Amino acid sequence: MDLLGTWVLRFAFASGLVSLLLLIFKKETEVRKNLGILTGLVSCLGVLVSSFLLIYSLVKGVYSIEYVYHNTEKSLPLIYKISAFWSGSAGSMLFWTSVFAVLLIIVYMKNTDKSSTKMVFGIIIFVMTLFMFVVTFINNPFKHVSEQTDGFGLNPALQSIGMVFHPPVIIVAFSFFFIAFCYQLFDLREKNSSNGYVIWKWAVWGWILLTAGIVSGGLWAYTELGWGGYWAWDPIENSSLVNWLFATAFLHGISGKDNGYGRQRINFMLITLTAFTILVGTFFARSGLLKSVHAYSSKGVTIVFGGVLIVLAVLIVFTYYRIKRLHKDDAKNGTEETGSKLKKVFWSFIKPANLFTTLCVIIAVLIFGGTAFPLFGGLFSKDASVTSTAFYDYSFGIFGLLVLLCLAVCPGLFSGRRMLLIPGAVIGIATLIMMIVFSNYGYLTMVSLAVCAMLAVNFVIELARNYKKIRNNPRYVSFSILHIALLIMALGFTGSRGMFYSTEKMLDKNSTLEIHKYSVKYRNLYWKEETGKTTAVAVIGVSGPKGRLQLKPELAYYQKKNITHSRAIVKAGIWEDLYIIFEGIDENDRILIKVMILRWVSLVWIGSLLLIAGVILQYFVKRKEMRAIYLQKNT
């Protein structure tokens, strides 16, 4: 099986390379007869066959394959044997290549008469060929090892339903954005909007999937992994957030009615930044250059990806200026009509219609810079280190405040009656004064709560004034859901990040830990022996606002992996979560536990679900309108 899988991968790589060369050098216009596209389809089939062979090997336990040996074992449940496909570096890259292969087949079947198909194939085959080079010659998932009777097993942290959904959803979302990038590049080069509706569809569903993937990852980290929260500003987490911010800015840009050449250029830059930072995030994860719980370390992958990223950056800049030169007449006419070019650009970025896009780009650049700082910070400082979480908290917090202020002052349905904003402003100021006088929270938390109060009052007034208008118009319903979702999420972020209590302590038996209104007592300890692991179970008594509870956090030791793993115990509520992690134990049966009281975490999940639901509803409401807009522009 290992030899067959390796040769199928080599065949797919060779086909992809030939396809890429034919697409570049052979001039054929008809899609069905384009030899480069047809060869690319052969490569796609080869990738899918190799993926099937790897999944088969994981399920059947072909332990002579190194990847199977290191990621499965006989006792592993079937669902985790399948998810092991994307749990490791080589498997996840092959999975991503397979997603690209499926999407290319879909593009071919749906767009056999479109000239844009050639560009889509050219760009995606290039990325696939890069990935196939890595999994064929550097990090081969079919690498042979001596025959084994059982596998080494999957990392216990990955034996979770979160592993089943989170990585594949993220990877599919990334792939959707690459397809949108291809079509946007084609439209910009051809000086039209023929694929505008197609771009919008790929981008919307990519955004929905990326949002769902990030939220599911946060929920997984919070409830299963015991990382102490749903977000830790880890480099790979940051990369996905940067991708999301650029994608959000792009989606906001293409959803508007302005789709002239200047707007197209801005949209092209935004989708280019989305695609490029996805590859940069992949480089961070695969290279191990940044310390991350998500990272894999491979010197060969580091060299390949690093070199390709440099080449891609040069090619993107070259392509942009080449296209700009092709349309220089449009640029000249635009400059003559509006005066100074710099002045025009500046005002276009800060006008209300583009302000949200500008804010997304600014915070994305700040987070990306903070994440990459350990790599280049040594050029400016001898003591360059990992960027502190405080930098990210304040940067993202200020970004959130500015977005909320925009929503509070310009919610969109006030129809110019600014007097109706006064009650919200009064409530907001009153809330801020009360917080300053009666609480000891940080300034950012207090201001956030005040702005949320102002926004809530404005929304209530808006809904009351426009009840009939909103009820009878699905577009306004989706609009309202999105704004309410952002408010709920803002409250969740504010409470969970700025109003929490946390303590960590080594406890003897029958000793007590006090935190906020809770008393946590370590009562007893016993052991469980299971196949492949030994588990220490602490008996914890808790008394407080949630009543009297007896909890049993566990710390498991896995013999094969020689690691310990603890899952958090979370007693969740609408307004407050009790969060306990069993972190360690000594020879005298003293236990190290971490206890946190987190406010309003549930609002993060509720708001996220509403946000996704609002965008899905808006998609179905707007798709006819978007199709009509782009058809009108191209007639």
XYZ file of C-alpha atoms in Angstrom:
635
model
C 0.000 0.000 0.000
C 2.847 2.390 0.815
C 4.479 1.839 -2.582
C 1.184 2.225 -4.442
C 0.306 5.433 -2.576
C 3.744 6.918 -3.229
C 3.617 6.203 -6.969
C 0.076 7.563 -7.297
C 1.278 10.753 -5.596
C 4.242 10.940 -7.980
C 1.921 10.461 -10.937
C -0.401 13.214 -9.661
C 2.556 15.566 -9.133
C 3.950 14.876 -12.613
C 0.516 15.414 -14.178
C 0.089 18.648 -12.252
C 3.487 19.916 -13.373
C 2.744 19.079 -17.016
C -0.679 20.716 -16.691
C 0.872 23.892 -15.295
C 3.402 24.112 -18.142
C 0.701 23.530 -20.765
C -1.561 26.171 -19.226
C 1.274 28.685 -19.265
C 2.767 28.051 -22.696
C 0.082 26.382 -24.841
C -2.513 28.821 -26.175
C -5.903 27.129 -26.340
C -9.176 28.979 -25.821
C -11.784 26.206 -25.773
C -12.028 24.714 -22.299
C -13.137 21.214 -23.330
C -10.143 20.852 -25.689
C -7.585 22.578 -23.485
C -4.891 19.974 -22.914
C -3.599 21.774 -19.831
C -7.020 21.690 -18.151
C -7.596 18.043 -19.085
C -4.171 17.079 -17.725
C -5.020 19.031 -14.581
C -8.159 16.929 -14.166
C -6.016 13.795 -14.422
C -3.805 15.197 -11.661
C -6.911 15.864 -9.545
C -8.038 12.264 -9.938
C -4.576 11.072 -8.904
C -4.742 13.206 -5.744
C -8.191 11.843 -4.864
C -7.029 8.248 -5.377
C -4.015 8.793 -3.115
C -6.294 10.339 -0.465
C -8.600 7.317 -0.640
C -5.581 5.005 -0.220
C -4.441 6.897 2.873
C -7.920 6.872 4.457
C -8.188 3.135 3.717
C -4.785 2.548 5.337
C -5.795 4.559 8.439
C -9.092 2.696 8.859
C -7.645 -0.771 8.181
C -4.515 -0.173 10.257
C -1.713 -0.563 7.716
C 0.998 0.131 10.296
C 3.846 -0.345 7.822
C 3.036 3.224 6.726
C 4.727 5.703 9.063
C 1.851 8.208 9.045
C -0.662 5.493 9.956
C 1.619 4.134 12.678
C 2.072 7.539 14.335
C -1.580 8.636 14.177
C -3.762 5.580 14.816
C -4.010 2.403 16.857
C -6.344 -0.596 16.968
C -8.428 0.704 19.869
C -9.020 4.124 18.283
C -12.694 4.764 17.376
C -13.466 4.811 13.640
C -14.345 8.516 13.558
C -10.893 9.418 14.921
C -9.167 7.057 12.497
C -10.786 9.052 9.701
C -9.980 12.426 11.297
C -6.360 11.264 11.629
C -6.208 11.958 7.873
C -5.896 15.688 8.632
C -4.393 15.475 12.125
C -0.752 15.386 10.984
C 1.356 17.620 8.748
C 1.553 15.321 5.696
C -2.054 14.150 5.899
C -3.537 17.626 6.328
C -1.595 18.921 3.313
C -2.806 15.993 1.221
C -6.354 16.656 2.446
C -6.084 20.315 1.412
C -4.795 19.260 -2.012
C -7.787 16.918 -2.303
C -10.185 19.765 -1.503
C -8.599 21.803 -4.304
C -8.972 18.805 -6.626
C -12.701 18.486 -5.867
C -13.255 22.219 -6.357
C -11.431 22.200 -9.703
C -13.625 19.350 -10.919
C -16.701 21.359 -9.849
C -15.400 24.484 -11.623
C -14.767 22.474 -14.793
C -18.221 20.875 -14.783
C -20.023 24.176 -14.169
C -17.943 26.482 -16.376
C -16.840 24.530 -19.434
C -17.690 27.463 -21.707
C -15.926 30.208 -19.744
C -12.469 31.556 -20.544
C -11.934 32.257 -16.834
C -11.706 28.495 -16.197
C -8.176 28.431 -17.607
C -6.973 31.033 -15.098
C -8.671 29.215 -12.201
C -6.967 25.974 -13.205
C -3.604 27.681 -13.698
C -3.492 29.257 -10.243
C -4.984 26.337 -8.293
C -2.835 23.757 -10.114
C 0.209 25.865 -9.189
C -0.730 25.721 -5.477
C -1.593 22.019 -5.738
C 1.739 21.279 -7.413
C 3.544 23.030 -4.564
C 1.611 20.973 -2.006
C 2.163 17.746 -3.988
C 5.897 18.430 -4.170
C 5.963 18.647 -0.367
C 3.907 15.479 0.269
C 5.695 13.538 -2.465
C 9.361 14.369 -1.838
C 9.653 16.005 1.607
C 6.831 14.847 3.884
C 5.409 11.714 2.256
C 2.386 10.304 4.162
C 3.070 6.890 2.581
C 6.640 6.605 3.891
C 7.435 2.984 4.716
C 8.479 1.706 8.163
C 9.030 -1.826 9.418
C 5.862 -3.883 9.932
C 4.137 -3.138 13.270
C 1.376 -5.002 15.098
C -0.221 -1.809 16.414
C 0.038 1.940 16.000
C 1.474 4.593 18.292
C -1.923 6.235 18.657
C -3.463 9.654 18.043
C -2.548 12.516 20.345
C -5.233 12.531 23.095
C -5.835 16.254 22.579
C -6.957 15.408 19.025
C -9.363 12.659 20.086
C -12.276 15.062 20.119
C -15.286 15.907 17.994
C -13.585 19.277 17.501
C -10.854 17.568 15.483
C -13.494 15.985 13.261
C -14.987 19.335 12.182
C -12.642 22.262 12.895
C -9.624 21.599 10.578
C -11.564 20.430 7.478
C -14.014 23.334 7.693
C -11.121 25.815 7.900
C -9.312 24.177 4.968
C -12.431 24.157 2.760
C -13.005 27.838 3.595
C -9.424 28.713 2.622
C -9.897 26.877 -0.670
C -13.062 28.841 -1.458
C -11.149 32.108 -1.077
C -8.490 30.906 -3.511
C -11.216 30.257 -6.103
C -12.620 33.761 -5.488
C -9.102 35.184 -5.908
C -8.729 33.491 -9.306
C -11.976 34.922 -10.644
C -11.253 38.395 -9.238
C -7.854 38.414 -10.948
C -9.449 37.371 -14.245
C -12.096 40.120 -14.065
C -9.506 42.769 -13.240
C -7.300 41.670 -16.124
C -10.214 41.565 -18.565
C -11.585 44.902 -17.329
C -15.107 43.625 -16.646
C -17.306 42.120 -13.936
C -18.413 39.001 -15.767
C -17.651 36.793 -12.765
C -18.772 39.217 -10.075
C -21.710 37.083 -8.969
C -19.535 33.931 -8.937
C -16.875 35.724 -6.860
C -19.518 36.881 -4.396
C -20.900 33.347 -3.949
C -17.492 31.761 -3.365
C -16.519 34.559 -0.963
C -19.766 34.425 1.045
C -19.609 30.676 1.597
C -15.876 30.863 2.269
C -16.575 33.503 4.920
C -19.403 31.450 6.467
C -17.206 28.345 6.653
C -14.196 30.258 7.985
C -16.333 31.866 10.695
C -17.833 28.484 11.619
C -14.336 26.968 11.666
C -12.913 29.650 13.955
C -15.889 29.440 16.324
C -15.757 25.621 16.431
C -12.013 25.841 17.139
C -12.657 28.250 20.006
C -15.351 25.989 21.429
C -13.026 22.984 21.115
C -10.206 24.788 22.919
C -12.576 25.984 25.623
C -14.453 22.789 26.438
C -12.114 19.961 25.422
C -8.494 20.988 25.381
C -8.332 22.829 28.694
C -6.280 25.726 27.345
C -7.870 28.140 29.804
C -10.143 29.876 27.322
C -11.469 30.001 23.782
C -8.725 32.283 22.427
C -5.048 32.461 23.401
C -3.577 34.734 20.677
C -1.576 31.772 19.416
C 0.272 32.537 16.122
C -1.882 30.151 14.086
C -5.073 31.451 15.702
C -3.904 34.949 14.851
C -3.276 33.939 11.242
C -6.836 32.657 10.857
C -8.151 35.899 12.393
C -6.068 37.953 9.934
C -7.505 35.857 7.074
C -11.013 36.450 8.446
C -10.510 40.206 8.716
C -9.189 40.578 5.165
C -11.976 38.288 3.895
C -14.578 40.342 5.771
C -13.228 43.539 4.236
C -13.308 41.921 0.781
C -16.857 40.644 1.212
C -17.978 44.057 2.431
C -16.382 45.619 -0.655
C -17.881 43.317 -3.296
C -21.346 43.440 -1.715
C -21.718 47.123 -2.568
C -23.106 48.540 -5.785
C -19.878 50.333 -6.691
C -17.869 47.961 -8.882
C -15.893 50.310 -11.066
C -12.241 49.836 -11.960
C -11.038 51.617 -8.803
C -13.254 49.458 -6.591
C -12.111 46.351 -8.454
C -8.487 47.199 -7.726
C -9.224 47.591 -4.021
C -11.174 44.328 -3.989
C -8.318 42.595 -5.799
C -5.846 43.803 -3.165
C -8.125 42.579 -0.363
C -8.671 39.086 -1.804
C -4.945 38.910 -2.639
C -4.100 39.713 0.973
C -6.594 37.066 2.078
C -5.044 34.367 -0.136
C -1.456 35.401 0.562
C -1.894 35.490 4.364
C -3.506 32.040 4.180
C -0.259 30.759 2.643
C 1.784 32.706 5.202
C -0.247 31.140 8.009
C 0.404 27.729 6.448
C 4.114 28.589 6.398
C 3.978 29.532 10.109
C 2.214 26.255 10.947
C 4.461 24.005 8.857
C 7.815 25.640 9.566
C 7.746 25.681 13.354
C 9.495 29.073 13.280
C 6.861 30.465 15.651
C 6.050 28.664 18.876
C 2.492 27.376 18.586
C 0.416 24.452 19.809
C -0.777 24.128 16.191
C 2.653 24.071 14.561
C 4.535 21.271 12.819
C 8.273 21.566 12.400
C 9.938 20.597 9.110
C 13.131 22.151 7.772
C 12.389 21.036 4.206
C 8.895 22.526 4.251
C 10.303 25.747 5.733
C 12.741 26.189 2.852
C 10.183 25.321 0.144
C 7.388 27.485 1.519
C 9.702 30.359 2.401
C 11.104 30.460 -1.127
C 7.689 30.156 -2.758
C 6.235 32.952 -0.599
C 9.007 35.308 -1.678
C 8.426 34.421 -5.347
C 4.663 34.822 -4.923
C 5.037 38.231 -3.296
C 7.144 39.419 -6.246
C 4.686 37.924 -8.762
C 1.675 39.526 -7.067
C 3.279 42.971 -7.105
C 4.381 42.486 -10.728
C 0.899 41.288 -11.780
C -0.819 44.177 -10.037
C 1.325 46.824 -11.719
C 1.109 45.052 -15.075
C -2.688 45.128 -14.902
C -2.566 48.719 -13.729
C -0.443 49.585 -16.748
C -2.916 47.857 -19.064
C -5.687 50.100 -17.716
C -3.674 53.295 -17.349
C -6.213 55.242 -19.399
C -8.895 54.566 -16.771
C -6.546 55.617 -14.013
C -5.690 58.864 -15.825
C -9.340 59.699 -16.414
C -10.172 59.033 -12.778
C -7.332 61.263 -11.621
C -8.308 64.106 -13.937
C -11.878 64.031 -12.659
C -11.117 63.932 -8.940
C -7.931 65.932 -8.640
C -5.111 64.775 -6.439
C -4.709 60.994 -6.441
C -3.475 60.749 -2.840
C -6.292 62.942 -1.619
C -8.821 60.803 -3.487
C -7.447 57.582 -1.994
C -7.422 59.024 1.527
C -11.020 60.233 1.385
C -12.195 57.012 -0.226
C -10.865 55.022 2.728
C -12.470 57.137 5.453
C -15.859 57.780 3.877
C -18.692 55.973 5.731
C -19.206 53.301 3.063
C -15.551 52.172 3.324
C -14.822 52.903 6.988
C -15.553 49.342 8.146
C -13.279 47.943 5.432
C -10.511 50.325 6.488
C -10.840 49.302 10.151
C -10.654 45.607 9.211
C -7.489 46.156 7.191
C -5.795 48.218 9.923
C -6.423 45.681 12.691
C -5.444 42.796 10.375
C -2.104 44.498 9.667
C -1.526 45.130 13.404
C -2.274 41.523 14.374
C -0.179 40.160 11.520
C 2.704 42.446 12.482
C 2.476 41.385 16.118
C 2.412 37.714 15.159
C 5.400 37.959 12.815
C 7.376 40.284 15.106
C 9.527 37.473 16.625
C 10.774 36.707 13.086
C 11.884 40.222 12.124
C 11.968 42.047 15.471
C 15.663 41.296 15.892
C 16.401 43.754 13.091
C 15.154 46.601 15.314
C 15.709 45.351 18.855
C 18.149 42.996 20.522
C 15.454 41.879 22.965
C 12.748 41.030 20.420
C 10.346 38.437 21.846
C 6.824 37.132 21.424
C 4.268 39.936 21.298
C 2.325 40.187 24.568
C -1.350 39.270 24.732
C -2.039 42.759 26.098
C -1.078 44.233 22.703
C -3.610 42.011 20.939
C -6.323 42.549 23.557
C -6.054 46.321 23.347
C -5.671 46.417 19.559
C -8.650 44.179 18.894
C -10.605 45.815 21.715
C -10.139 49.293 20.244
C -11.075 47.946 16.790
C -14.250 46.471 18.261
C -15.083 49.757 19.987
C -14.730 51.710 16.760
C -16.962 49.230 14.913
C -19.585 49.450 17.670
C -19.447 53.238 17.606
C -20.023 53.175 13.856
C -23.041 50.938 14.387
C -24.337 53.079 17.254
C -24.056 56.381 15.406
C -24.892 55.141 11.893
C -27.043 52.021 12.291
C -28.510 52.484 8.830
C -32.221 52.791 9.461
C -32.550 56.142 11.247
C -33.258 57.959 7.992
C -31.374 61.045 9.100
C -33.252 61.636 12.370
C -30.196 62.087 14.583
C -32.259 63.321 17.534
C -33.182 59.689 18.166
C -29.529 58.988 19.036
C -29.695 61.160 22.156
C -31.303 58.533 24.494
C -28.608 56.003 23.596
C -25.846 58.552 24.152
C -27.300 59.498 27.555
C -27.559 55.833 28.621
C -24.025 55.167 27.417
C -22.560 58.081 29.350
C -24.562 57.135 32.462
C -23.301 53.544 32.206
C -19.702 54.726 31.926
C -20.039 56.975 34.984
C -21.572 54.144 37.024
C -18.797 51.763 35.973
C -16.103 54.252 36.955
C -17.700 54.873 40.350
C -18.812 51.368 41.339
C -16.471 48.930 39.555
C -12.760 48.231 39.339
C -12.664 46.892 35.773
C -10.135 48.127 33.222
C -10.829 51.279 31.230
C -11.305 49.383 27.967
C -13.879 47.101 29.603
C -15.827 50.024 31.060
C -15.868 51.954 27.786
C -16.920 48.789 25.920
C -19.868 48.248 28.250
C -20.899 51.905 27.868
C -20.800 51.705 24.063
C -22.736 48.414 24.153
C -25.402 50.073 26.322
C -25.650 52.972 23.868
C -25.876 50.593 20.919
C -28.550 48.472 22.643
C -30.764 51.512 23.266
C -30.330 52.692 19.682
C -31.277 49.251 18.378
C -34.422 49.132 20.512
C -35.493 52.560 19.216
C -34.696 51.540 15.664
C -36.637 48.285 15.897
C -39.614 50.043 17.490
C -39.740 52.741 14.788
C -39.255 50.355 11.883
C -41.051 47.245 13.157
C -43.403 46.886 10.178
C -40.700 47.766 7.686
C -38.345 45.147 9.137
C -41.005 42.453 9.577
C -42.052 42.611 5.937
C -38.571 42.778 4.426
C -36.205 39.764 4.789
C -33.260 41.993 3.922
C -33.917 44.205 6.937
C -34.437 41.098 9.072
C -30.980 39.801 8.121
C -29.526 43.290 8.609
C -31.002 43.458 12.132
C -29.809 39.934 13.003
C -26.246 40.839 11.997
C -26.205 43.981 14.112
C -27.752 42.267 17.135
C -25.228 39.419 16.743
C -22.328 41.891 16.818
C -23.739 43.491 19.967
C -24.150 40.136 21.724
C -20.635 39.044 20.700
C -19.192 42.356 21.911
C -20.797 41.802 25.322
C -19.433 38.249 25.365
C -15.904 39.367 24.516
C -16.052 42.193 27.046
C -17.262 39.973 29.873
C -15.030 36.970 29.210
C -11.852 38.971 28.544
C -12.292 41.860 30.980
C -14.514 40.647 33.842
C -13.068 37.261 34.779
C -11.457 35.827 37.899
C -8.634 33.310 37.791
C -6.429 31.528 40.288
C -4.032 28.584 40.253
C -3.023 26.722 43.406
C -1.484 23.491 44.703
C -3.969 21.903 47.121
C -3.570 19.310 49.877
C -6.460 16.983 50.620
C -9.299 18.729 52.472
C -7.825 22.162 51.740
C -9.935 24.909 50.200
C -9.459 27.516 47.487
C -11.557 30.689 47.530
C -12.308 32.600 44.328
C -14.909 35.338 43.927
C -18.124 33.867 45.427
C -17.003 30.247 45.114
C -15.350 27.866 47.561
C -13.459 24.943 45.980
C -12.447 22.043 48.242
C -10.148 19.143 47.335
C -11.793 16.129 48.997
C -10.216 12.974 47.609
C -8.194 11.325 44.836
C -8.472 7.919 43.194
C -6.959 6.187 40.152
C -8.392 4.445 37.093
C -6.508 1.943 34.955
C -7.595 1.675 31.322
C -6.021 0.245 28.200
C -3.100 2.482 27.309
C -3.627 5.089 30.023
C -3.695 5.700 33.762
C -6.034 8.396 35.047
C -5.971 10.357 38.300
C -9.461 11.514 39.303
C -9.761 14.350 41.819
C -12.969 14.699 43.806
C -13.726 18.415 44.128
C -16.509 19.987 46.137
C -17.744 23.382 44.975
C -20.163 25.731 46.702
C -21.276 29.074 45.349
C -23.863 30.755 43.099
C -24.353 27.506 41.158
C -25.214 25.638 44.357
C -23.323 22.707 45.841
C -21.534 20.596 43.260
C -19.249 17.574 43.270
C -16.910 17.612 40.274
C -14.364 15.035 39.141
C -11.668 16.558 36.918
C -9.244 14.028 35.452
C -5.563 14.005 34.556
C -4.665 11.091 32.273
C -1.234 9.664 31.529
C -0.850 7.934 28.133
C 1.861 5.279 28.181
C 2.580 5.108 24.427
C 2.808 8.855 23.953
C 4.401 9.419 27.379
C 2.276 12.525 27.881
C -0.387 13.739 30.269
C -3.639 15.338 29.189
C -6.453 17.029 31.061
C -9.815 18.186 29.746
C -11.482 21.144 31.382
C -14.661 20.807 33.407
C -16.996 23.651 32.506
C -20.205 24.381 34.365
C -21.697 26.797 31.888
C -24.505 29.275 32.341
C -25.903 32.213 30.417
C -24.117 34.800 32.567
C -21.253 32.912 34.201
C -19.087 29.821 33.661
C -17.186 27.904 36.321
C -14.040 26.518 34.680
C -11.738 23.980 36.395
C -8.586 22.314 35.026
C -6.648 19.544 36.799
C -3.085 20.509 35.793
C -0.728 18.353 37.851
C -0.077 16.081 40.807
C 2.937 15.396 43.059
C 4.151 12.333 44.945
C 2.121 13.345 48.041
C -1.156 13.432 46.095
C -1.284 17.207 46.195
C -2.979 18.516 43.063
C -2.438 21.641 41.007
C -5.723 23.066 39.786
C -6.683 26.182 37.900
C -10.075 27.728 38.585
C -11.632 30.490 36.514
C -14.912 32.378 36.747
C -15.689 33.636 33.254
C -18.520 36.055 32.534
C -20.826 35.949 29.510
C -18.910 33.341 27.494
C -22.220 31.911 26.311
C -22.916 35.239 24.596
C -19.864 34.655 22.370
C -21.364 31.366 21.114
C -24.908 32.769 20.783
C -23.667 35.866 18.950
C -21.474 33.786 16.631
C -24.370 31.525 15.662
C -26.591 34.549 15.027
C -23.843 36.134 12.918
C -23.537 33.037 10.732
C -27.331 32.696 10.499
C -27.652 36.376 9.545
C -25.101 36.054 6.728
C -26.763 32.878 5.397
C -30.146 34.638 5.394
C -28.606 37.663 3.709
C -27.074 35.403 1.050
C -30.450 33.963 0.067
C -32.048 37.411 0.171
C -29.340 39.140 -1.884
C -28.403 36.507 -4.454
C -31.050 37.601 -6.975
C -30.110 41.226 -6.431
C -26.379 40.527 -6.800
C -26.929 38.496 -9.972
C -29.045 41.303 -11.438
C -26.426 43.934 -10.543
C -23.597 42.075 -12.285
C -25.718 41.116 -15.292
C -26.667 44.771 -15.716
C -23.023 45.837 -15.494
C -22.031 43.411 -18.244
C -24.782 44.255 -20.734
